[in-house]
PDB file of C-alpha atoms in Angstrom:
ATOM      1  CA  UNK A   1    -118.392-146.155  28.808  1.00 50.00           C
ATOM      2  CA  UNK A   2    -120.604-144.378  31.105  1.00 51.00           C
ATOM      3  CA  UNK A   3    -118.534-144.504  34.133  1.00 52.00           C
ATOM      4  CA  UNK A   4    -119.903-141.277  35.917  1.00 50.00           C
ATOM      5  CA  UNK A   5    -122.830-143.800  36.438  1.00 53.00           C
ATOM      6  CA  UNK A   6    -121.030-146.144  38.588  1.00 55.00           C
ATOM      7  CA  UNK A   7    -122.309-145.206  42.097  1.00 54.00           C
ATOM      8  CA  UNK A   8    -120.288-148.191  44.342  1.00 56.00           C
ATOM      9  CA  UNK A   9    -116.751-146.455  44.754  1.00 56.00           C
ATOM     10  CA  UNK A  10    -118.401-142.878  45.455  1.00 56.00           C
ATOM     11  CA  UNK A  11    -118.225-141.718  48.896  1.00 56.00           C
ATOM     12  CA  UNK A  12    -121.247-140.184  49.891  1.00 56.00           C
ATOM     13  CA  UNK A  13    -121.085-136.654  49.585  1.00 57.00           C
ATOM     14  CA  UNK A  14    -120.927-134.640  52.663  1.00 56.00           C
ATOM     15  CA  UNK A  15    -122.124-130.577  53.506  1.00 58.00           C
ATOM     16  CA  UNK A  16    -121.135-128.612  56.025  1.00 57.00           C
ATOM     17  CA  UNK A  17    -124.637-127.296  57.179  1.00 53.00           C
ATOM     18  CA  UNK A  18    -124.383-123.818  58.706  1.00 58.00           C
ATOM     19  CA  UNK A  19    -125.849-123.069  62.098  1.00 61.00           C
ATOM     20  CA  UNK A  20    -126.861-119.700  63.401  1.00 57.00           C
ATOM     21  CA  UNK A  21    -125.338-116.118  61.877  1.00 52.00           C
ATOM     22  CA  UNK A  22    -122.704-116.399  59.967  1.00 53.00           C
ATOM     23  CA  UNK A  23    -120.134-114.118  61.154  1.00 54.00           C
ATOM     24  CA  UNK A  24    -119.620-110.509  60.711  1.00 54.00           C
ATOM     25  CA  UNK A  25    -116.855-109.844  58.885  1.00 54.00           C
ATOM     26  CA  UNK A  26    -113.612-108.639  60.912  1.00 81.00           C
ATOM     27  CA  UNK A  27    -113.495-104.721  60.435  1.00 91.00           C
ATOM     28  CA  UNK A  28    -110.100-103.766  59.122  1.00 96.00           C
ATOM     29  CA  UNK A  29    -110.264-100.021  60.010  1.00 97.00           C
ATOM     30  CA  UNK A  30    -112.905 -97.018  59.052  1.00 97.00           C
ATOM     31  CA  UNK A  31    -113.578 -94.882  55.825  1.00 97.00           C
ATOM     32  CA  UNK A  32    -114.910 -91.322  56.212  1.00 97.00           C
ATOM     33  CA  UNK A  33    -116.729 -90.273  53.432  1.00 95.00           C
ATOM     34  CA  UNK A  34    -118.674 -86.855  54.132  1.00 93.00           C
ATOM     35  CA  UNK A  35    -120.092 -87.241  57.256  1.00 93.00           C
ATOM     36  CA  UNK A  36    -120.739 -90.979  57.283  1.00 95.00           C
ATOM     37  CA  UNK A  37    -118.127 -93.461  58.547  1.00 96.00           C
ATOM     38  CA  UNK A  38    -117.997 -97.576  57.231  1.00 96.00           C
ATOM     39  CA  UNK A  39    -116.211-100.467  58.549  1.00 97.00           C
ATOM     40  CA  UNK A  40    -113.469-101.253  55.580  1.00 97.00           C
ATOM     41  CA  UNK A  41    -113.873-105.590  55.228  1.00 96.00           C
ATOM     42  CA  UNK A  42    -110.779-105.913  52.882  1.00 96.00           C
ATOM     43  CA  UNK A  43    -107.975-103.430  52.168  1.00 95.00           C
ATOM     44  CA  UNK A  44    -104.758-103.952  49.634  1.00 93.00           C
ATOM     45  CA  UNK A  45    -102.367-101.622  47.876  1.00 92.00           C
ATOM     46  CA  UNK A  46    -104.581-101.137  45.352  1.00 95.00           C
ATOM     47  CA  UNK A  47    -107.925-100.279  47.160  1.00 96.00           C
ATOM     48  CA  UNK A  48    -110.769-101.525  49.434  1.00 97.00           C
ATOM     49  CA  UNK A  49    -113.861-102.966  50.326  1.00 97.00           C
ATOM     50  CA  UNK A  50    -116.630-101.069  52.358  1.00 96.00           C
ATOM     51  CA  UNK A  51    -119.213-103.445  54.096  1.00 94.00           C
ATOM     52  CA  UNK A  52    -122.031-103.080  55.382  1.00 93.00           C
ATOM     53  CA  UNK A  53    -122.716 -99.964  52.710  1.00 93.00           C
ATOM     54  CA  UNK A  54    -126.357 -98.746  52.704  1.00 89.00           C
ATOM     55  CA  UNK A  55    -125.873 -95.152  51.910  1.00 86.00           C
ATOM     56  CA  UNK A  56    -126.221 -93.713  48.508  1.00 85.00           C
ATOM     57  CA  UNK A  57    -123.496 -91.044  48.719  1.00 88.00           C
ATOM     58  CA  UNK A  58    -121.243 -92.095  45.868  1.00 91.00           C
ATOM     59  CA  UNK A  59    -122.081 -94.148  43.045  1.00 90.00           C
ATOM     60  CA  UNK A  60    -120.212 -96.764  41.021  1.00 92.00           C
ATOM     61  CA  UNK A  61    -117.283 -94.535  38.639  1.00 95.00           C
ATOM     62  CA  UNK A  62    -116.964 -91.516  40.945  1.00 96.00           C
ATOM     63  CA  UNK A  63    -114.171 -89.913  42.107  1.00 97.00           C
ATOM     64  CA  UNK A  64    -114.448 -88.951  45.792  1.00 96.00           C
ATOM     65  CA  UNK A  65    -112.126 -88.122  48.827  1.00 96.00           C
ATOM     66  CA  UNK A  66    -111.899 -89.772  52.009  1.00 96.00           C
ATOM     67  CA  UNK A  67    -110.363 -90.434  55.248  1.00 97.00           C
ATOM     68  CA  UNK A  68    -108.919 -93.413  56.219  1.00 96.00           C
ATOM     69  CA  UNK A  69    -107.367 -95.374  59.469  1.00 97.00           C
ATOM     70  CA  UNK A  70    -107.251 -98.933  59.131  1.00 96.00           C
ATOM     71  CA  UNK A  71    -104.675-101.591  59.000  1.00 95.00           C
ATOM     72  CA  UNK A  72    -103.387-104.617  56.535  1.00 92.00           C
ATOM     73  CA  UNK A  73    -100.859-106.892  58.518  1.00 90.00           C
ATOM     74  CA  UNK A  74     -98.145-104.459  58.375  1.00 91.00           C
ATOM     75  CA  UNK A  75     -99.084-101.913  56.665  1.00 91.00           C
ATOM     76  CA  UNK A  76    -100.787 -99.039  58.039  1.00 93.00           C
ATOM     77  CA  UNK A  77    -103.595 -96.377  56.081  1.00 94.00           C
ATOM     78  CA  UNK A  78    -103.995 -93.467  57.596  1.00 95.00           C
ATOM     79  CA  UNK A  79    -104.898 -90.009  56.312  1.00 95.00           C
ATOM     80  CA  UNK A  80    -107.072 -88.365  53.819  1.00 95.00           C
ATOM     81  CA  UNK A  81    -107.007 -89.374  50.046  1.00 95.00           C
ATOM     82  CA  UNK A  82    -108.678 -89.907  46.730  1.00 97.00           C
ATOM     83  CA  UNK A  83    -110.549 -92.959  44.831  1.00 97.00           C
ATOM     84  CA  UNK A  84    -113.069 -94.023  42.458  1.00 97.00           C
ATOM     85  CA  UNK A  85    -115.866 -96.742  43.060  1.00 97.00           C
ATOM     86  CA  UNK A  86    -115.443 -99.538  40.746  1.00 97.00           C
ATOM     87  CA  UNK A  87    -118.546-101.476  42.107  1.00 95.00           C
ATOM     88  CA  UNK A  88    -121.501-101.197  44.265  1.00 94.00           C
ATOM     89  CA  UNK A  89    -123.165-104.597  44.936  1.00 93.00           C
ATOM     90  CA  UNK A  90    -125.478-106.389  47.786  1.00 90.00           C
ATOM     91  CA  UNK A  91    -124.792-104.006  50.808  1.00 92.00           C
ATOM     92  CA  UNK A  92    -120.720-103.470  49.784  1.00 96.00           C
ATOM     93  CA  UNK A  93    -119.057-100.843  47.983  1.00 97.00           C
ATOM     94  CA  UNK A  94    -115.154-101.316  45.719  1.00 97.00           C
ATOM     95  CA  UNK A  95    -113.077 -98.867  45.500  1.00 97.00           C
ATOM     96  CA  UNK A  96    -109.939 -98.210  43.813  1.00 97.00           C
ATOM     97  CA  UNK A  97    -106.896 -95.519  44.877  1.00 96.00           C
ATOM     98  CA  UNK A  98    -106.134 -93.005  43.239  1.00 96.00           C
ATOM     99  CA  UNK A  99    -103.843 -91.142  45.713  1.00 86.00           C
ATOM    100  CA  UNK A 100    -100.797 -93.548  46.532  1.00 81.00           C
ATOM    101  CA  UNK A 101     -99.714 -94.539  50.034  1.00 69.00           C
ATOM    102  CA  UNK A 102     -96.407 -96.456  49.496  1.00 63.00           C
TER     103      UNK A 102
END
């Protein structure tokens, strides 16, 4: 009836315990927006994912332009173009493409 009680055929649980930094995030390429320049951690079709962010230039729902040179397996961003943030949250920034590369 109450078997989640039974405790002799668990295993004992185990953790992986971290040690030191965790690592940065691998840097995919750079965003230019303005003057200021940010390491892109993820990248897709659709948009990307600026991390570290810890400038309040744009804020979550605006449109802004940018440059961009970075690189997703094979496929390669590069050149100026348009987006809207959809999120701004703990130090990264998401945001969408308007202006299609492919």
């Amino acid at each position: 009836m109450f078997d989640f009680l039974k405790t002799a055929n668990r295993k004992p649980a185990v953790r992986a315990v971290p040690r030191g930094r965790p690592a940065e995030p691998q840097s995919k390429g750079t965003v230019k927006i303005d003057r200021h320049v940010f390491n892109v951690r993820e990248l897709n079709r659709k948009g990307f994912i600026l991390q570290p962010y810890d400038r309040d230039v744009i804020i979550t729902g605006q449109r802004f332009r940018f440059e961009i040179d970075a690189k997703d397996g094979d496929d390669i961003y590069k050149g100026r173009a348009e987006a809207v943030v959809t999120k701004v949250v703990d130090g990264a920034l998401a945001a969408a493409f308007l202006t299609k590369f492919f």
